[in-house]
Short mmCIF file of C-alpha atoms and ligand atoms in Angstrom, two decimals:
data_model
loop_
_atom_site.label_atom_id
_atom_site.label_comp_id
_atom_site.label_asym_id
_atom_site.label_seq_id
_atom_site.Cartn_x
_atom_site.Cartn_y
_atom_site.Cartn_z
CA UNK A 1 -11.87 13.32 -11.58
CA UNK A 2 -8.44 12.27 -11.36
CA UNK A 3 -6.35 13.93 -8.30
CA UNK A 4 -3.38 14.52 -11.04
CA UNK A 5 -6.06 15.91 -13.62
CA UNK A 6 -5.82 19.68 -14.30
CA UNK A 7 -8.66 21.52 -15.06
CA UNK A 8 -10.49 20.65 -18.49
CA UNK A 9 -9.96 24.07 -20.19
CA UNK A 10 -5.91 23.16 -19.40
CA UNK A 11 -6.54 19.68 -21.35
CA UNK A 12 -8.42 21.13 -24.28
CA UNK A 13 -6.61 24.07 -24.80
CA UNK A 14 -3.39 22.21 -25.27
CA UNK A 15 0.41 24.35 -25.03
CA UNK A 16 1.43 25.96 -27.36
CA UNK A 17 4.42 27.09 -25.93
CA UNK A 18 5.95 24.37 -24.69
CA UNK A 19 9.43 25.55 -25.65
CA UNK A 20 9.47 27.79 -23.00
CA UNK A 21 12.22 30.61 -22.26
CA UNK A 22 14.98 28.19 -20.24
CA UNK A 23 15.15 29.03 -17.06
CA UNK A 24 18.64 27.68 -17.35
CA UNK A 25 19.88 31.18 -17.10
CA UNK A 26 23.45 31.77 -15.91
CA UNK A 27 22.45 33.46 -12.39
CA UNK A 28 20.51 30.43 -11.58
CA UNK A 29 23.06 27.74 -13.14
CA UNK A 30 25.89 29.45 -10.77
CA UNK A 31 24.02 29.89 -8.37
CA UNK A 32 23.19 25.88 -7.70
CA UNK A 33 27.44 25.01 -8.89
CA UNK A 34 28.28 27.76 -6.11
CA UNK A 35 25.73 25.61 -3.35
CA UNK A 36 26.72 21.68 -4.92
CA UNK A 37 30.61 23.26 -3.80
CA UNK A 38 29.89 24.07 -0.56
CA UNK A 39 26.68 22.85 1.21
CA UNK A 40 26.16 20.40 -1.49
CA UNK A 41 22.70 21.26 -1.75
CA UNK A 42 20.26 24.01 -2.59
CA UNK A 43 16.42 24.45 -3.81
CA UNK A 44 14.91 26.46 -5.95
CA UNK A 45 11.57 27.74 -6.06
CA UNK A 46 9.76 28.91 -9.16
CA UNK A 47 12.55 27.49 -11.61
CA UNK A 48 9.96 25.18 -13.88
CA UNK A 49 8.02 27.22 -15.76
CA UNK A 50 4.20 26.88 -15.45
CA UNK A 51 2.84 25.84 -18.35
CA UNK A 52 5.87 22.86 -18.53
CA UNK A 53 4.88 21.65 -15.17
CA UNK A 54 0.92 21.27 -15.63
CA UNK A 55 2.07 19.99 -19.50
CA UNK A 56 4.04 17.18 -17.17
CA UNK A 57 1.20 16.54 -14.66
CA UNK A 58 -1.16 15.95 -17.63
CA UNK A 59 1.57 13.73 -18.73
CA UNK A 60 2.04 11.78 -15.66
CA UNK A 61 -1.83 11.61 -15.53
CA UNK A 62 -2.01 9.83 -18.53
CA UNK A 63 0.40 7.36 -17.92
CA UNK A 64 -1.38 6.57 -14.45
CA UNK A 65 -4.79 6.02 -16.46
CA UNK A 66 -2.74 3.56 -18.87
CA UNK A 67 -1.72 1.85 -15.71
CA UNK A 68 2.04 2.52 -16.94
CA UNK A 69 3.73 3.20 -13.49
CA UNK A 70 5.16 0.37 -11.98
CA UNK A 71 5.88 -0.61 -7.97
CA UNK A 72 9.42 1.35 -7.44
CA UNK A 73 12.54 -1.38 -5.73
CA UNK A 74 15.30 -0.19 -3.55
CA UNK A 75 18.93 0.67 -5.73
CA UNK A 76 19.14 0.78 -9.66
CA UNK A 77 20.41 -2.63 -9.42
CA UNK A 78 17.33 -4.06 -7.84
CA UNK A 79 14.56 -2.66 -9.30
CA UNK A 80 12.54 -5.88 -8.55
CA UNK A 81 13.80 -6.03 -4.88
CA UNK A 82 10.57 -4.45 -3.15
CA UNK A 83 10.77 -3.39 0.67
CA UNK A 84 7.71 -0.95 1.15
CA UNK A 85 9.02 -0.21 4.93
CA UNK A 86 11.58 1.66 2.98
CA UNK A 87 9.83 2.98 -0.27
CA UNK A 88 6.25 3.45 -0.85
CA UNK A 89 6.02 4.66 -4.56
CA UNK A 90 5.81 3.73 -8.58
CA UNK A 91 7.80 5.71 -11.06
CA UNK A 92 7.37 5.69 -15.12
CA UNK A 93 10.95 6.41 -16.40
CA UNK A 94 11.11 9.24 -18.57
CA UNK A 95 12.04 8.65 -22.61
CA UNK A 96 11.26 11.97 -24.03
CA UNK A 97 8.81 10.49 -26.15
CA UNK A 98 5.90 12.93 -25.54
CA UNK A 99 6.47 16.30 -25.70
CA UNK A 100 6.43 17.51 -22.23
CA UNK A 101 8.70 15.02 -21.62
CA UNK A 102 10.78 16.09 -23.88
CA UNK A 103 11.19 20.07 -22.85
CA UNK A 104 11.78 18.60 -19.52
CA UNK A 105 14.97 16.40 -20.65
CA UNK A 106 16.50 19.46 -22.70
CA UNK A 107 16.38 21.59 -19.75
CA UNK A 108 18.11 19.35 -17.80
CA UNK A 109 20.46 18.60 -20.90
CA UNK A 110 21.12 22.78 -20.75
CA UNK A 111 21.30 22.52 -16.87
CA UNK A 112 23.96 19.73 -16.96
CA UNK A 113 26.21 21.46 -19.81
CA UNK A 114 26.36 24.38 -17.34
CA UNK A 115 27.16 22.64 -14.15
CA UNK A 116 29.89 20.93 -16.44
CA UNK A 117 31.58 24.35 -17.70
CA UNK A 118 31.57 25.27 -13.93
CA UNK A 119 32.13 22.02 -11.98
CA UNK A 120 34.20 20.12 -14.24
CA UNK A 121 32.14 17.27 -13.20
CA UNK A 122 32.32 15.45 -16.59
CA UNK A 123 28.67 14.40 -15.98
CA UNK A 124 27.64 12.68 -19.10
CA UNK A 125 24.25 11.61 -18.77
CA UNK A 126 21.04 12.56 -17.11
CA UNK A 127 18.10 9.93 -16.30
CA UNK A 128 14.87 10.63 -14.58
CA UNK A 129 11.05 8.72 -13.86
CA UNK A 130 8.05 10.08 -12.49
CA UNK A 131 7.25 9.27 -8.77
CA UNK A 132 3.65 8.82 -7.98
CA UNK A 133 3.19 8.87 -4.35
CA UNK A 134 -0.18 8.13 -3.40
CA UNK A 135 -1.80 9.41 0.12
CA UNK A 136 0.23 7.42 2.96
CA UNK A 137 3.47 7.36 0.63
CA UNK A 138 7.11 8.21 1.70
CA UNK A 139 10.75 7.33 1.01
CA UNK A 140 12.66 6.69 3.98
CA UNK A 141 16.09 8.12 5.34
CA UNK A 142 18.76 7.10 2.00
CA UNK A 143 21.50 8.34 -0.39
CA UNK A 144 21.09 8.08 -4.35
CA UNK A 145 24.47 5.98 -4.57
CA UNK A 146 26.56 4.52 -2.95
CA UNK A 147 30.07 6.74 -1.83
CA UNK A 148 32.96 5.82 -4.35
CA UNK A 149 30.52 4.59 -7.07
CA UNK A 150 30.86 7.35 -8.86
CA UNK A 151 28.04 6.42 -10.89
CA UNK A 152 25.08 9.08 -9.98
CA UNK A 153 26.95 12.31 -9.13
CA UNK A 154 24.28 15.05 -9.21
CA UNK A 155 20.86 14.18 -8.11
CA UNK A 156 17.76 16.77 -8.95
CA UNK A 157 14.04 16.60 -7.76
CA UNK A 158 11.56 18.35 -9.61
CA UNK A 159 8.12 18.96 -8.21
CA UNK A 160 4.51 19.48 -9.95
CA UNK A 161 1.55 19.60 -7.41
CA UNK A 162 -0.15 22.60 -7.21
CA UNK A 163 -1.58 24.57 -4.36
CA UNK A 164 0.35 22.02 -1.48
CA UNK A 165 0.35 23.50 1.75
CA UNK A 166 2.10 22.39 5.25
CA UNK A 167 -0.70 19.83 6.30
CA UNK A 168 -0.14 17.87 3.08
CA UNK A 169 2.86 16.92 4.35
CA UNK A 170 5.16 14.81 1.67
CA UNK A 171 8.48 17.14 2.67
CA UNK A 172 11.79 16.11 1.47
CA UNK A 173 13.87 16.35 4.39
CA UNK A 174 17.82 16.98 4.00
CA UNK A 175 20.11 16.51 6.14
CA UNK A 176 23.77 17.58 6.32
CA UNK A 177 26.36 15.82 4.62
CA UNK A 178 27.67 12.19 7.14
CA UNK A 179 25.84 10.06 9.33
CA UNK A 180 25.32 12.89 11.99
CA UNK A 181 24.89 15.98 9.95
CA UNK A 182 21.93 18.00 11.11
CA UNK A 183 18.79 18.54 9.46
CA UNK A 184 18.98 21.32 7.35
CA UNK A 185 15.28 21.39 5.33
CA UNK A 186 12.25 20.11 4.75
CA UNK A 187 10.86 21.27 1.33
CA UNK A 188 7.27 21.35 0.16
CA UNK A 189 7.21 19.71 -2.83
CA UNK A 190 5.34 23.00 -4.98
CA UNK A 191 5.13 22.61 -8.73
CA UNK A 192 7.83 24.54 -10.25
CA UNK A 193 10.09 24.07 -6.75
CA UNK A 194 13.56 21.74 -7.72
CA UNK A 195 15.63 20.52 -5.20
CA UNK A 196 19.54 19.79 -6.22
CA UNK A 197 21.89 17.78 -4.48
CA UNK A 198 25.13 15.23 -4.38
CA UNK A 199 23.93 11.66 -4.85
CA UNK A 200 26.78 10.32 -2.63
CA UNK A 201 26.92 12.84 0.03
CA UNK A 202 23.67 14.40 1.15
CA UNK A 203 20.88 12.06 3.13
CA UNK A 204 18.08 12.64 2.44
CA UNK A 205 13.60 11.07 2.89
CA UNK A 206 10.30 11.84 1.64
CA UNK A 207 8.05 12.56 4.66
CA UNK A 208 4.91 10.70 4.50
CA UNK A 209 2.56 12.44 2.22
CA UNK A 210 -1.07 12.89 3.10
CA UNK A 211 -2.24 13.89 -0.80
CA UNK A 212 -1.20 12.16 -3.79
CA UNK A 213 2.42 13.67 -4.89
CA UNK A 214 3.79 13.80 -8.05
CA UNK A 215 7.92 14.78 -8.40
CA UNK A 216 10.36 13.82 -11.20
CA UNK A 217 13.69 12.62 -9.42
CA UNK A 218 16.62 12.46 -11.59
CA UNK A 219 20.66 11.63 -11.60
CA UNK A 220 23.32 13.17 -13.44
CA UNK A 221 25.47 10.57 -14.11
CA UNK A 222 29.23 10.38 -15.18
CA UNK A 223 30.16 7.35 -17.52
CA UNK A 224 30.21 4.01 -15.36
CA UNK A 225 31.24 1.82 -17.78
CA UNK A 226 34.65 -0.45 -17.09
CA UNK A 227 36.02 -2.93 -19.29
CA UNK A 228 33.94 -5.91 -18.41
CA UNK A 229 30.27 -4.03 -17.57
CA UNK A 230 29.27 -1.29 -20.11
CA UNK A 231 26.76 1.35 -18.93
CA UNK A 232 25.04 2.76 -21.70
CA UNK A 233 22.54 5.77 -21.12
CA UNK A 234 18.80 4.48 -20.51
C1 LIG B 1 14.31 9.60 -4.72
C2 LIG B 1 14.02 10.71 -3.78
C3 LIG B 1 12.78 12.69 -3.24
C4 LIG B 1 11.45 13.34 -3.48
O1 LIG B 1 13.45 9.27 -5.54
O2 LIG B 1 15.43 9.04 -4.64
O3 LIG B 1 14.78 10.88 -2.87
O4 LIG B 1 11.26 14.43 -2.89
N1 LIG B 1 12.96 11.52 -4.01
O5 LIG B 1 10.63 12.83 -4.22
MN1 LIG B 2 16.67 9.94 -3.18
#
């Protein structure tokens, strides 16, 4: 079977409540604007609900079988410029077009109204693929954008493997904000564990994983259109 494949009875049995209570709750929402202000990052643990994340690994499973994901570049720009000494994955970006997709994107969409009211971050749009790391992947030493871009502001990592432990490895590191900032974390990558974090501030890798790893990264963005290059959302 599949590595991503849950259990059959999970498959048959379908999910019916895949409009799950938000965990967008206001403890929770301040609680990552109060860390983005001062550390400029933080993780939480438990914040997808279950059912949403195993409805997204059946998801991402599919897409694998269809053959969908494709070799991940280096910058948004770039997508075709490949250097696997730097990135060793292949990503499927999301278009809410299946359901689980879909209750993913409006949490986010409820997640990025309330860092808005509280960070006055005018972050306008959110975008967001899978990442399939297979055994041997990793993601070296980077930052989502470049500093005075202003393009991706917030960046958040959501995680779906079940049952990882320490010797699987596949840790996102952070380190403090600058080019000598301490390491701060290394984070398993649990389903239902989301790591948040500025785009243009806090450096960050993907340890190599020893398991196949499944995580959604995604970018708040603010608006980077100018007068001669529009940037509509994906
Ligand atoms: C990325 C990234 C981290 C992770 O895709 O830019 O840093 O833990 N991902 O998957
Ligand atoms: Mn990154």
């Amino acid at each position: 079977m599949h590595p991503l494949l849950p259990a059959t009875a999970e498959l048959v049995t379908g999910f019916p409540s895949l409009a799950p209570t938000s965990p967008v709750v206001p403890s929770r929402s301040d609680a990552v604007a109060e860390a983005l202000y001062t550390t400029g990052w933080c993780v939480l643990e438990d914040f997808l609900p279950a059912d949403l994340t195993a409805a997204l690994r059946v998801r991402a499973a599919v897409l694998e079988s269809m053959g969908s994901p494709v070799q991940a570049g280096i910058g948004r720009e770039e997508e075709h410029h490949l250097n696997q000494s730097i990135r060793e994955t292949s990503i499927y970006w999301l278009n809410g077009a299946d359901p689980a997709e879909s209750a993913y994107l409006s949490i986010m969409e409820e997640l990025r109204g309330a860092l808005n009211r509280r960070l006055f971050l005018g972050l306008f749009e959110f975008e967001s693929h899978f990442s399939f790391y297979e055994a041997g992947g990793f993601y070296a030493r980077h930052l989502d954008a470049l500093k005075g871009t202003r393009n991706r502001m917030v960046s958040i990592v959501s995680y779906l493997n079940p049952n990882w432990s320490e010797r699987d490895g596949g840790e996102l590191i952070i380190w403090d904000a600058g080019e000598d900032g301490r390491e701060v974390a290394q984070i398993l990558p649990k389903a239902g564990t989301v790591a948040v974090f500025l785009s243009e501030e806090i450096p960050h890798a993907v340890a190599p994983t020893h398991r196949p790893r499944l995580a959604i990264p995604g970018w708040f963005r603010i608006n980077g259109s100018t007068a001669d290059r529009i940037d509509p959302p994906r």
